[in-house]
GROMACS .gro file of C-alpha atoms in nm:
model
  177
    1MET     CA    1 -11.513  -0.855  -6.078
    2ASN     CA    2 -11.337  -0.781  -6.407
    3ILE     CA    3 -11.599  -0.792  -6.680
    4CYS     CA    4 -11.483  -0.809  -7.041
    5VAL     CA    5 -11.723  -0.644  -7.282
    6PHE     CA    6 -11.698  -0.706  -7.655
    7LEU     CA    7 -11.884  -0.441  -7.855
    8SER     CA    8 -11.881  -0.201  -8.146
    9ALA     CA    9 -11.665   0.108  -8.173
   10ALA     CA   10 -11.917   0.258  -8.418
   11ASP     CA   11 -12.148   0.549  -8.345
   12LEU     CA   12 -12.489   0.389  -8.306
   13ASP     CA   13 -12.854   0.476  -8.262
   14GLU     CA   14 -12.995   0.554  -7.916
   15ARG     CA   15 -13.179   0.219  -7.911
   16TYR     CA   16 -12.833   0.064  -7.867
   17THR     CA   17 -12.649   0.337  -7.677
   18ALA     CA   18 -12.908   0.387  -7.400
   19PRO     CA   19 -12.912   0.019  -7.289
   20ALA     CA   20 -12.531   0.008  -7.315
   21ARG     CA   21 -12.507   0.317  -7.093
   22ASP     CA   22 -12.746   0.154  -6.843
   23PHE     CA   23 -12.533  -0.162  -6.828
   24ALA     CA   24 -12.217   0.047  -6.786
   25ARG     CA   25 -12.365   0.242  -6.495
   26LEU     CA   26 -12.476  -0.079  -6.323
   27LEU     CA   27 -12.129  -0.225  -6.371
   28GLY     CA   28 -11.958   0.083  -6.229
   29LYS     CA   29 -12.197   0.130  -5.935
   30ALA     CA   30 -12.141  -0.232  -5.834
   31GLY     CA   31 -11.766  -0.164  -5.816
   32HIS     CA   32 -11.673  -0.383  -6.111
   33THR     CA   33 -11.397  -0.315  -6.363
   34LEU     CA   34 -11.462  -0.282  -6.736
   35VAL     CA   35 -11.216  -0.475  -6.950
   36TRP     CA   36 -11.270  -0.367  -7.311
   37GLY     CA   37 -11.107  -0.300  -7.645
   38GLY     CA   38 -10.978   0.033  -7.518
   39SER     CA   39 -11.130   0.252  -7.788
   40ASP     CA   40 -11.252   0.602  -7.705
   41THR     CA   41 -11.500   0.605  -7.993
   42GLY     CA   42 -11.857   0.497  -8.056
   43LEU     CA   43 -12.030   0.247  -7.832
   44MET     CA   44 -11.698   0.158  -7.667
   45LYS     CA   45 -11.671   0.520  -7.548
   46VAL     CA   46 -12.033   0.523  -7.429
   47VAL     CA   47 -11.970   0.218  -7.211
   48ALA     CA   48 -11.634   0.340  -7.080
   49ASP     CA   49 -11.785   0.680  -6.994
   50GLY     CA   50 -12.075   0.516  -6.810
   51VAL     CA   51 -11.850   0.288  -6.606
   52GLU     CA   52 -11.611   0.569  -6.520
   53GLU     CA   53 -11.892   0.811  -6.423
   54ALA     CA   54 -12.037   0.544  -6.190
   55GLY     CA   55 -11.702   0.488  -6.016
   56GLY     CA   56 -11.578   0.174  -6.193
   57ARG     CA   57 -11.228   0.107  -6.323
   58LEU     CA   58 -11.124   0.089  -6.689
   59VAL     CA   59 -10.879  -0.167  -6.825
   60GLY     CA   60 -10.829  -0.136  -7.199
   61VAL     CA   61 -10.661  -0.367  -7.446
   62SER     CA   62 -10.607  -0.189  -7.774
   63VAL     CA   63 -10.422  -0.316  -8.080
   64ASP     CA   64 -10.129  -0.144  -8.249
   65PHE     CA   65 -10.317  -0.031  -8.560
   66LEU     CA   66 -10.594   0.123  -8.345
   67ALA     CA   67 -10.377   0.261  -8.062
   68HIS     CA   68 -10.439   0.616  -8.184
   69LYS     CA   69 -10.807   0.568  -8.085
   70ALA     CA   70 -10.727   0.438  -7.736
   71ARG     CA   71 -10.883   0.610  -7.435
   72PRO     CA   72 -10.612   0.833  -7.287
   73ASN     CA   73 -10.728   0.826  -6.923
   74ALA     CA   74 -10.799   0.455  -6.868
   75ASP     CA   75 -10.676   0.310  -6.540
   76GLN     CA   76 -10.471   0.064  -6.743
   77MET     CA   77 -10.409   0.038  -7.118
   78VAL     CA   78 -10.224  -0.241  -7.295
   79VAL     CA   79 -10.149  -0.238  -7.668
   80ALA     CA   80 -10.145  -0.581  -7.831
   81LYS     CA   81  -9.949  -0.656  -8.148
   82ASP     CA   82 -10.249  -0.808  -8.329
   83LEU     CA   83 -10.615  -0.904  -8.287
   84ALA     CA   84 -10.538  -1.258  -8.172
   85GLU     CA   85 -10.319  -1.132  -7.889
   86ARG     CA   86 -10.582  -0.872  -7.802
   87LYS     CA   87 -10.856  -1.135  -7.764
   88ALA     CA   88 -10.628  -1.354  -7.553
   89LEU     CA   89 -10.539  -1.061  -7.325
   90LEU     CA   90 -10.902  -0.953  -7.289
   91LEU     CA   91 -11.001  -1.304  -7.183
   92ALA     CA   92 -10.701  -1.341  -6.948
   93LYS     CA   93 -10.778  -1.012  -6.771
   94SER     CA   94 -11.148  -1.093  -6.714
   95ASP     CA   95 -11.363  -1.299  -6.479
   96ALA     CA   96 -11.668  -1.289  -6.706
   97VAL     CA   97 -11.763  -1.187  -7.060
   98VAL     CA   98 -12.050  -0.980  -7.201
   99ILE     CA   99 -12.107  -0.953  -7.574
  100MET     CA  100 -12.298  -0.642  -7.678
  101VAL     CA  101 -12.409  -0.528  -8.021
  102GLY     CA  102 -12.138  -0.510  -8.282
  103GLY     CA  103 -12.021  -0.596  -8.628
  104ALA     CA  104 -11.794  -0.861  -8.773
  105GLY     CA  105 -11.520  -0.800  -8.515
  106THR     CA  106 -11.760  -0.847  -8.225
  107LEU     CA  107 -11.902  -1.160  -8.385
  108ASP     CA  108 -11.547  -1.295  -8.428
  109GLU     CA  109 -11.474  -1.227  -8.061
  110ALA     CA  110 -11.801  -1.388  -7.951
  111THR     CA  111 -11.754  -1.706  -8.150
  112GLU     CA  112 -11.392  -1.746  -8.038
  113ILE     CA  113 -11.483  -1.701  -7.670
  114LEU     CA  114 -11.767  -1.952  -7.704
  115GLU     CA  115 -11.549  -2.199  -7.893
  116LEU     CA  116 -11.283  -2.179  -7.620
  117LYS     CA  117 -11.549  -2.233  -7.354
  118LYS     CA  118 -11.698  -2.526  -7.546
  119HIS     CA  119 -11.357  -2.695  -7.539
  120GLY     CA  120 -11.298  -2.624  -7.170
  121LYS     CA  121 -11.024  -2.364  -7.226
  122HIS     CA  122 -11.208  -2.132  -6.985
  123THR     CA  123 -11.508  -2.159  -6.756
  124LYS     CA  124 -11.600  -1.792  -6.734
  125PRO     CA  125 -11.968  -1.701  -6.762
  126VAL     CA  126 -12.062  -1.553  -7.100
  127VAL     CA  127 -12.368  -1.334  -7.166
  128LEU     CA  128 -12.495  -1.218  -7.502
  129LEU     CA  129 -12.679  -0.894  -7.426
  130ASN     CA  130 -12.957  -0.910  -7.683
  131THR     CA  131 -13.035  -0.538  -7.701
  132ALA     CA  132 -13.339  -0.459  -7.918
  133GLY     CA  133 -13.342  -0.820  -8.040
  134PHE     CA  134 -13.006  -0.767  -8.214
  135TYR     CA  135 -12.898  -1.127  -8.158
  136ASP     CA  136 -13.234  -1.300  -8.217
  137GLY     CA  137 -13.103  -1.468  -8.531
  138LEU     CA  138 -12.788  -1.588  -8.356
  139LYS     CA  139 -12.998  -1.717  -8.066
  140THR     CA  140 -13.211  -1.917  -8.309
  141GLN     CA  141 -12.899  -2.058  -8.474
  142PHE     CA  142 -12.743  -2.159  -8.142
  143ARG     CA  143 -13.067  -2.326  -8.033
  144ARG     CA  144 -13.063  -2.525  -8.356
  145MET     CA  145 -12.699  -2.624  -8.302
  146ASP     CA  146 -12.790  -2.739  -7.951
  147GLU     CA  147 -13.103  -2.931  -8.059
  148GLU     CA  148 -12.927  -3.103  -8.351
  149GLY     CA  149 -12.621  -3.214  -8.152
  150PHE     CA  150 -12.358  -2.969  -8.274
  151LEU     CA  151 -12.267  -2.854  -7.922
  152PRO     CA  152 -12.092  -3.095  -7.684
  153ILE     CA  153 -12.228  -2.905  -7.384
  154PRO     CA  154 -12.581  -2.771  -7.330
  155LEU     CA  155 -12.643  -2.423  -7.468
  156ALA     CA  156 -12.744  -2.307  -7.119
  157ASP     CA  157 -12.393  -2.397  -6.995
  158LEU     CA  158 -12.229  -2.216  -7.285
  159VAL     CA  159 -12.400  -1.876  -7.290
  160LEU     CA  160 -12.692  -1.680  -7.147
  161PHE     CA  161 -12.893  -1.464  -7.385
  162ALA     CA  162 -13.010  -1.169  -7.172
  163ASP     CA  163 -13.257  -0.907  -7.289
  164ASP     CA  164 -13.155  -0.638  -7.040
  165ALA     CA  165 -12.866  -0.512  -6.831
  166PRO     CA  166 -12.997  -0.610  -6.485
  167THR     CA  167 -13.048  -0.972  -6.597
  168ALA     CA  168 -12.699  -0.985  -6.749
  169LEU     CA  169 -12.523  -0.842  -6.444
  170ALA     CA  170 -12.724  -1.053  -6.196
  171TYR     CA  171 -12.627  -1.368  -6.386
  172LEU     CA  172 -12.259  -1.273  -6.385
  173GLU     CA  173 -12.258  -1.185  -6.017
  174SER     CA  174 -12.430  -1.510  -5.921
  175SER     CA  175 -12.189  -1.707  -6.140
  176VAL     CA  176 -11.863  -1.549  -6.025
  177LEU     CA  177 -11.903  -1.394  -5.680
   0.00000   0.00000   0.00000
């Protein structure tokens, strides 16, 4: 399975890097391919390293203004002209999506992927990996949107909020394979 992971390229605390490394190792050991933003820095590097060390493949989609930070030894690397093309390519190359901790860029990617799913533009399973409660506030907001009628499909059909890597990967494997 090709699993797209949206996440930060920042250097982060161990409370975020250790669970990300665990997820990456599970992904690689299961023979899956990481589809990610292609960066060889920060949390993106941690995940790519973990997948590669566990025997998984790496498919990166960088963007022209960040190409200098792209991982040089990925199995495949594509450079998009802008962020919109990058998101479209990441979704097109994946069978499932995981959203890990990140900043404004990750939040932009998450909301676009969920909006596209809400409108039936894709049916891929989406998991928000809620490491260290990072997405608790977003989870509360989405529950409110669901309860108050802002979502045309049930929240459970839109996204799974998972607290750990094994739960996230098991959900994806049961949804796709």
